[in-house]
Amino acid sequence: MIHIKTRKYAPRATMLATATLAAGFSPLTAQAADADGAGGGAQAIDLDKVQVRGSWFAPSSPKFTAELLDTPKSVAVVSEKTIQEIGATSLVDALRMVPGITFGAGEGGNSTGDRPFLRGFDGQSNMFVDGLRDVGTQTREVFNLEQLEVVKGPSSAYGGRDSGGGSINLVSKTPKLRNETSVSMGAGTDSYARGTVDGNYVLGDGIAARVNLLKHESDIAGRDAANVSRWGIAPSIAFGLNGPLQLIASHYHLETDDLPDAGGFPYADPATGTTTGKPLVPDRNNYYGLKDRDFQRTRADISTIDASYDLGGHKLRNIARLGNTSNDYLWTQPDDSKNNPLTNGTLWRRTNNRAIDTRTFADQLSLTGAFQTGGLKHSYSAGVEYSEEKSSKGSYIIGGAGTNNPLTGNQTCRTTGAATGYNCTDFYNPDPNDPWAATHPVTRSGKALDATQKTTTTSIYAFDTIELSAKWLVNLGLRWDDYSTEAFTPSSGLRLRNDNDFLNYQAGVVFKPAQNGSIYLSYGTSSTPPGMDSGEGNDSISAAVQNLEPQETKNYELGTKWDLFDQRLNLTAAIFHTVMNNARATTDAGTTENIGEKEIDGLEIGITGRITDRWSVSGGYTYLDSELKKNGYVCAVSVPRGQPCPAGAYIPSPNDGNLFPNTPRQAATLWTTYVFPFGLTIGGGASYVDRQYGDAANTKWVPGYTRWDAMASYAIQDNISLQLNLQNLTDKIYFTKAYASHYASIAPGRSATLTLNVKF
């Protein structure tokens, strides 16, 4: 094993092959030989003779002050190589092979966009780009990604406010000192057409530029009418790549214009005639939306300046960002509130809509390095952060008869067709071509009436890995956040505010029985203040919660990590216990207080790497035993909406003891590839996810499933290859998102794509 003073100063390997180094698992195809440097090992660098073990894998964040092998935390790294192998084109695609992550639907105040659940907790607001929080809901692309990093468990010490399940960091591509261009052109079933360009050019002494381009068009396999269209460009330029002073300036632009697909089918139980049980699917192709009405248009513009100076054993870095995102949509939710599918064979086309703009400024100043105090060796990272987030949220107003049925004045659909304003459709044979817009004008609400929210955060953090001896390390992390958010609704004049400060910790002890292995015990915390999601989800600020303290989550974890066969194969395992012991819940007086409790116990196992030089394998398994231990109180009698519950009518929630929504008890993945000596590579994999409940009552659920995928690529020449991807080989009908009230989202059907990859 080669030693370096601190990983942050080693030339980071190009992660062309896959690496997962997490207690937990991230399925990646580890190919160290593809990394820069012979044999996949990092080159030795002597920095004042203070050394921390190094290896060919590395997360991007300087807050990790030791190699992941010696980091007492579950962290998964998904490389660009893996993203390409599995044929992923979105963040959801790229994360589908990571056990323990599920996805939620957009409804109930949550904007339509990426909404991952990590270890049972909603992570929609825990998204980062290059270490800075990325607020604003989006459907994120992968064309400009170098790798994905998933931190599992409470992680406020690393990133500030957190839901308790972890965070996801997207690492952008940056210029390198070599001339190289990669072009990919793909076509496939369901009108799939995708082209990307990744060009890197050396412009002078230590100067390089890079540009990534994207154009993507496709329908959705097995789904009538729905389609996606997007394009993007990400230019960047770097100065001083061969010296101590470096500057990287970059911009990211992405636009989408989709006919959105809730993918939705309502929950319905024909045996009981109720809107419970699993989704009712008369035909997987049924699309209940309207071509004449539905749309989703998003835009993201993110500009970043990253400057650093190597002081000789220490590095000073400042990264600043301006971001502007928008998400405008009006789409059909297949509603079941009146039990129309079972009662009348019809369905009400309820609309969800939003027009939201989010602007951000963030700045992070950090100092990293290594030093020695007596016999103790330290690898540290310390810094300050400031962020300002502003959002404005409007809506789309539907004229004419609105979205109710004119015949009934509500959402009951006894018939369908023009007389219902096409707001009711046949559940078994819907027509997405129904003419709707001519009699239902759609206008955006006045921007002067947009609800606004401004959030500012000032933070100080410090991390230190202390090497007590060759066998014992201590990892410590501390972060303090001063958090303030204010929301204003012009139409009502309501102004809400929450000011809080919170301190979070990360601490762990690492024992190394051998140089290539570690056993660790760690503790971490997170804080979830009211309003942390800028008004886009479950943690919105309201009059009921504005004065509450942050929800606090604690995690205890025992794990082990091993690099075997000269670092070719990585094995991980961890057990953990996570508790949120002051969750927001309704009291027996009808108020909301920090009285709830949630608890989850879990096991994660992973294997990643190369069994031989040609055979790579990745696999993982998670077991999540979740429990809503104290879910507050509910009214025992039925009262009209908006009316208070009578005194003395509150009883403990009947959901106490139930499982978390969107949290499968078991999940497993396997992905493997084999490279033949004549240029052919074949690969295949499977994903298993157990039953998931959509609601806290555990009465609405989606079945467990196993999905199979395959790929094959052939190197025509050293720089030209063809890759075939077959997704959902068995055309399995399964659901990817389970929402609490009305519906679940069905997954795409079987599809095939063929991609030509050229490098020069």
PDB file of N, CA, C and O in Angstrom, residues 228-266:
ATOM      1  N   VAL A 228     -40.256  12.959 -23.472  1.00  0.00           N
ATOM      2  CA  VAL A 228     -39.309  13.880 -22.865  1.00  0.00           C
ATOM      3  C   VAL A 228     -38.463  14.511 -23.956  1.00  0.00           C
ATOM      4  O   VAL A 228     -38.139  13.879 -24.970  1.00  0.00           O
ATOM      5  N   SER A 229     -38.100  15.762 -23.738  1.00  0.00           N
ATOM      6  CA  SER A 229     -37.247  16.493 -24.666  1.00  0.00           C
ATOM      7  C   SER A 229     -36.361  17.420 -23.849  1.00  0.00           C
ATOM      8  O   SER A 229     -36.869  18.195 -23.029  1.00  0.00           O
ATOM      9  N   ARG A 230     -35.050  17.364 -24.049  1.00  0.00           N
ATOM     10  CA  ARG A 230     -34.160  18.230 -23.282  1.00  0.00           C
ATOM     11  C   ARG A 230     -32.854  18.474 -24.034  1.00  0.00           C
ATOM     12  O   ARG A 230     -32.436  17.667 -24.862  1.00  0.00           O
ATOM     13  N   TRP A 231     -32.243  19.596 -23.739  1.00  0.00           N
ATOM     14  CA  TRP A 231     -30.933  19.900 -24.286  1.00  0.00           C
ATOM     15  C   TRP A 231     -30.118  20.629 -23.232  1.00  0.00           C
ATOM     16  O   TRP A 231     -30.667  21.275 -22.338  1.00  0.00           O
ATOM     17  N   GLY A 232     -28.801  20.506 -23.326  1.00  0.00           N
ATOM     18  CA  GLY A 232     -27.957  21.137 -22.327  1.00  0.00           C
ATOM     19  C   GLY A 232     -26.579  21.445 -22.861  1.00  0.00           C
ATOM     20  O   GLY A 232     -26.113  20.849 -23.842  1.00  0.00           O
ATOM     21  N   ILE A 233     -25.922  22.379 -22.212  1.00  0.00           N
ATOM     22  CA  ILE A 233     -24.544  22.740 -22.524  1.00  0.00           C
ATOM     23  C   ILE A 233     -23.830  23.099 -21.223  1.00  0.00           C
ATOM     24  O   ILE A 233     -24.418  23.754 -20.355  1.00  0.00           O
ATOM     25  N   ALA A 234     -22.597  22.640 -21.082  1.00  0.00           N
ATOM     26  CA  ALA A 234     -21.827  22.888 -19.850  1.00  0.00           C
ATOM     27  C   ALA A 234     -20.387  23.202 -20.220  1.00  0.00           C
ATOM     28  O   ALA A 234     -19.545  22.298 -20.311  1.00  0.00           O
ATOM     29  N   PRO A 235     -20.058  24.474 -20.448  1.00  0.00           N
ATOM     30  CA  PRO A 235     -18.677  24.856 -20.737  1.00  0.00           C
ATOM     31  C   PRO A 235     -17.906  25.155 -19.450  1.00  0.00           C
ATOM     32  O   PRO A 235     -18.477  25.585 -18.449  1.00  0.00           O
ATOM     33  N   SER A 236     -16.596  24.947 -19.482  1.00  0.00           N
ATOM     34  CA  SER A 236     -15.742  25.274 -18.336  1.00  0.00           C
ATOM     35  C   SER A 236     -14.339  25.560 -18.838  1.00  0.00           C
ATOM     36  O   SER A 236     -13.914  25.060 -19.889  1.00  0.00           O
ATOM     37  N   ILE A 237     -13.622  26.361 -18.087  1.00  0.00           N
ATOM     38  CA  ILE A 237     -12.238  26.682 -18.422  1.00  0.00           C
ATOM     39  C   ILE A 237     -11.428  26.720 -17.133  1.00  0.00           C
ATOM     40  O   ILE A 237     -11.934  27.153 -16.091  1.00  0.00           O
ATOM     41  N   ALA A 238     -10.189  26.226 -17.204  1.00  0.00           N
ATOM     42  CA  ALA A 238      -9.340  26.143 -16.016  1.00  0.00           C
ATOM     43  C   ALA A 238      -7.984  26.766 -16.306  1.00  0.00           C
ATOM     44  O   ALA A 238      -7.431  26.616 -17.406  1.00  0.00           O
ATOM     45  N   PHE A 239      -7.442  27.441 -15.310  1.00  0.00           N
ATOM     46  CA  PHE A 239      -6.128  28.061 -15.391  1.00  0.00           C
ATOM     47  C   PHE A 239      -5.258  27.512 -14.250  1.00  0.00           C
ATOM     48  O   PHE A 239      -5.742  27.241 -13.160  1.00  0.00           O
ATOM     49  N   GLY A 240      -3.988  27.361 -14.526  1.00  0.00           N
ATOM     50  CA  GLY A 240      -3.051  26.958 -13.486  1.00  0.00           C
ATOM     51  C   GLY A 240      -3.125  25.502 -13.098  1.00  0.00           C
ATOM     52  O   GLY A 240      -2.765  25.151 -11.965  1.00  0.00           O
ATOM     53  N   LEU A 241      -3.533  24.630 -14.011  1.00  0.00           N
ATOM     54  CA  LEU A 241      -3.667  23.214 -13.668  1.00  0.00           C
ATOM     55  C   LEU A 241      -2.327  22.557 -13.358  1.00  0.00           C
ATOM     56  O   LEU A 241      -2.295  21.478 -12.758  1.00  0.00           O
ATOM     57  N   ASN A 242      -1.236  23.174 -13.774  1.00  0.00           N
ATOM     58  CA  ASN A 242       0.086  22.616 -13.485  1.00  0.00           C
ATOM     59  C   ASN A 242       0.830  23.411 -12.421  1.00  0.00           C
ATOM     60  O   ASN A 242       2.048  23.285 -12.271  1.00  0.00           O
ATOM     61  N   GLY A 243       0.098  24.210 -11.643  1.00  0.00           N
ATOM     62  CA  GLY A 243       0.746  25.020 -10.626  1.00  0.00           C
ATOM     63  C   GLY A 243      -0.042  25.065  -9.339  1.00  0.00           C
ATOM     64  O   GLY A 243      -1.112  24.466  -9.214  1.00  0.00           O
ATOM     65  N   PRO A 244       0.457  25.784  -8.363  1.00  0.00           N
ATOM     66  CA  PRO A 244      -0.212  25.829  -7.057  1.00  0.00           C
ATOM     67  C   PRO A 244      -1.501  26.649  -7.053  1.00  0.00           C
ATOM     68  O   PRO A 244      -2.397  26.393  -6.255  1.00  0.00           O
ATOM     69  N   LEU A 245      -1.602  27.647  -7.946  1.00  0.00           N
ATOM     70  CA  LEU A 245      -2.790  28.492  -8.009  1.00  0.00           C
ATOM     71  C   LEU A 245      -3.661  28.037  -9.172  1.00  0.00           C
ATOM     72  O   LEU A 245      -3.230  28.049 -10.328  1.00  0.00           O
ATOM     73  N   GLN A 246      -4.901  27.616  -8.855  1.00  0.00           N
ATOM     74  CA  GLN A 246      -5.798  27.111  -9.879  1.00  0.00           C
ATOM     75  C   GLN A 246      -7.116  27.871  -9.831  1.00  0.00           C
ATOM     76  O   GLN A 246      -7.597  28.252  -8.765  1.00  0.00           O
ATOM     77  N   LEU A 247      -7.700  28.050 -11.011  1.00  0.00           N
ATOM     78  CA  LEU A 247      -8.998  28.711 -11.127  1.00  0.00           C
ATOM     79  C   LEU A 247      -9.818  27.973 -12.174  1.00  0.00           C
ATOM     80  O   LEU A 247      -9.349  27.756 -13.303  1.00  0.00           O
ATOM     81  N   ILE A 248     -11.013  27.577 -11.799  1.00  0.00           N
ATOM     82  CA  ILE A 248     -11.921  26.896 -12.722  1.00  0.00           C
ATOM     83  C   ILE A 248     -13.233  27.675 -12.749  1.00  0.00           C
ATOM     84  O   ILE A 248     -13.867  27.882 -11.707  1.00  0.00           O
ATOM     85  N   ALA A 249     -13.633  28.107 -13.938  1.00  0.00           N
ATOM     86  CA  ALA A 249     -14.909  28.796 -14.129  1.00  0.00           C
ATOM     87  C   ALA A 249     -15.798  27.920 -15.002  1.00  0.00           C
ATOM     88  O   ALA A 249     -15.350  27.404 -16.034  1.00  0.00           O
ATOM     89  N   SER A 250     -17.041  27.752 -14.593  1.00  0.00           N
ATOM     90  CA  SER A 250     -17.923  26.848 -15.333  1.00  0.00           C
ATOM     91  C   SER A 250     -19.354  27.363 -15.318  1.00  0.00           C
ATOM     92  O   SER A 250     -19.748  28.154 -14.453  1.00  0.00           O
ATOM     93  N   HIS A 251     -20.121  26.878 -16.297  1.00  0.00           N
ATOM     94  CA  HIS A 251     -21.549  27.188 -16.357  1.00  0.00           C
ATOM     95  C   HIS A 251     -22.284  25.936 -16.808  1.00  0.00           C
ATOM     96  O   HIS A 251     -21.784  25.175 -17.651  1.00  0.00           O
ATOM     97  N   TYR A 252     -23.463  25.739 -16.240  1.00  0.00           N
ATOM     98  CA  TYR A 252     -24.297  24.580 -16.578  1.00  0.00           C
ATOM     99  C   TYR A 252     -25.673  25.079 -16.985  1.00  0.00           C
ATOM    100  O   TYR A 252     -26.307  25.855 -16.248  1.00  0.00           O
ATOM    101  N   HIS A 253     -26.117  24.669 -18.159  1.00  0.00           N
ATOM    102  CA  HIS A 253     -27.439  25.063 -18.635  1.00  0.00           C
ATOM    103  C   HIS A 253     -28.177  23.819 -19.114  1.00  0.00           C
ATOM    104  O   HIS A 253     -27.652  23.042 -19.917  1.00  0.00           O
ATOM    105  N   LEU A 254     -29.402  23.651 -18.636  1.00  0.00           N
ATOM    106  CA  LEU A 254     -30.251  22.539 -19.062  1.00  0.00           C
ATOM    107  C   LEU A 254     -31.681  23.027 -19.201  1.00  0.00           C
ATOM    108  O   LEU A 254     -32.195  23.722 -18.317  1.00  0.00           O
ATOM    109  N   GLU A 255     -32.318  22.669 -20.304  1.00  0.00           N
ATOM    110  CA  GLU A 255     -33.735  22.969 -20.521  1.00  0.00           C
ATOM    111  C   GLU A 255     -34.470  21.686 -20.867  1.00  0.00           C
ATOM    112  O   GLU A 255     -33.963  20.854 -21.627  1.00  0.00           O
ATOM    113  N   THR A 256     -35.671  21.544 -20.316  1.00  0.00           N
ATOM    114  CA  THR A 256     -36.515  20.400 -20.646  1.00  0.00           C
ATOM    115  C   THR A 256     -37.895  20.891 -21.052  1.00  0.00           C
ATOM    116  O   THR A 256     -38.358  21.945 -20.597  1.00  0.00           O
ATOM    117  N   ASP A 257     -38.536  20.134 -21.928  1.00  0.00           N
ATOM    118  CA  ASP A 257     -39.900  20.445 -22.375  1.00  0.00           C
ATOM    119  C   ASP A 257     -40.595  19.110 -22.602  1.00  0.00           C
ATOM    120  O   ASP A 257     -40.475  18.508 -23.671  1.00  0.00           O
ATOM    121  N   ASP A 258     -41.309  18.635 -21.581  1.00  0.00           N
ATOM    122  CA  ASP A 258     -41.856  17.281 -21.592  1.00  0.00           C
ATOM    123  C   ASP A 258     -43.382  17.293 -21.611  1.00  0.00           C
ATOM    124  O   ASP A 258     -44.021  18.231 -21.131  1.00  0.00           O
ATOM    125  N   LEU A 259     -43.929  16.208 -22.163  1.00  0.00           N
ATOM    126  CA  LEU A 259     -45.323  15.861 -21.890  1.00  0.00           C
ATOM    127  C   LEU A 259     -45.262  14.902 -20.714  1.00  0.00           C
ATOM    128  O   LEU A 259     -44.942  13.728 -20.872  1.00  0.00           O
ATOM    129  N   PRO A 260     -45.489  15.402 -19.501  1.00  0.00           N
ATOM    130  CA  PRO A 260     -45.135  14.639 -18.292  1.00  0.00           C
ATOM    131  C   PRO A 260     -46.048  13.442 -18.070  1.00  0.00           C
ATOM    132  O   PRO A 260     -47.206  13.419 -18.505  1.00  0.00           O
ATOM    133  N   ASP A 261     -45.499  12.482 -17.381  1.00  0.00           N
ATOM    134  CA  ASP A 261     -46.222  11.249 -17.075  1.00  0.00           C
ATOM    135  C   ASP A 261     -46.171  11.000 -15.578  1.00  0.00           C
ATOM    136  O   ASP A 261     -45.124  10.656 -15.032  1.00  0.00           O
ATOM    137  N   ALA A 262     -47.312  11.200 -14.912  1.00  0.00           N
ATOM    138  CA  ALA A 262     -47.369  10.802 -13.514  1.00  0.00           C
ATOM    139  C   ALA A 262     -47.149   9.299 -13.416  1.00  0.00           C
ATOM    140  O   ALA A 262     -46.775   8.777 -12.374  1.00  0.00           O
ATOM    141  N   GLY A 263     -47.346   8.624 -14.573  1.00  0.00           N
ATOM    142  CA  GLY A 263     -47.194   7.176 -14.587  1.00  0.00           C
ATOM    143  C   GLY A 263     -48.226   6.544 -13.689  1.00  0.00           C
ATOM    144  O   GLY A 263     -48.071   5.451 -13.179  1.00  0.00           O
ATOM    145  N   GLY A 264     -49.301   7.295 -13.449  1.00  0.00           N
ATOM    146  CA  GLY A 264     -50.119   6.994 -12.305  1.00  0.00           C
ATOM    147  C   GLY A 264     -51.290   6.058 -12.535  1.00  0.00           C
ATOM    148  O   GLY A 264     -51.974   6.122 -13.544  1.00  0.00           O
ATOM    149  N   PHE A 265     -51.496   5.206 -11.538  1.00  0.00           N
ATOM    150  CA  PHE A 265     -52.703   4.391 -11.433  1.00  0.00           C
ATOM    151  C   PHE A 265     -53.191   4.484  -9.994  1.00  0.00           C
ATOM    152  O   PHE A 265     -52.391   4.430  -9.055  1.00  0.00           O
ATOM    153  N   PRO A 266     -54.482   4.641  -9.810  1.00  0.00           N
ATOM    154  CA  PRO A 266     -55.015   4.830  -8.453  1.00  0.00           C
ATOM    155  C   PRO A 266     -55.008   3.531  -7.659  1.00  0.00           C
ATOM    156  O   PRO A 266     -55.082   2.429  -8.207  1.00  0.00           O
TER     157      PRO A 266
END
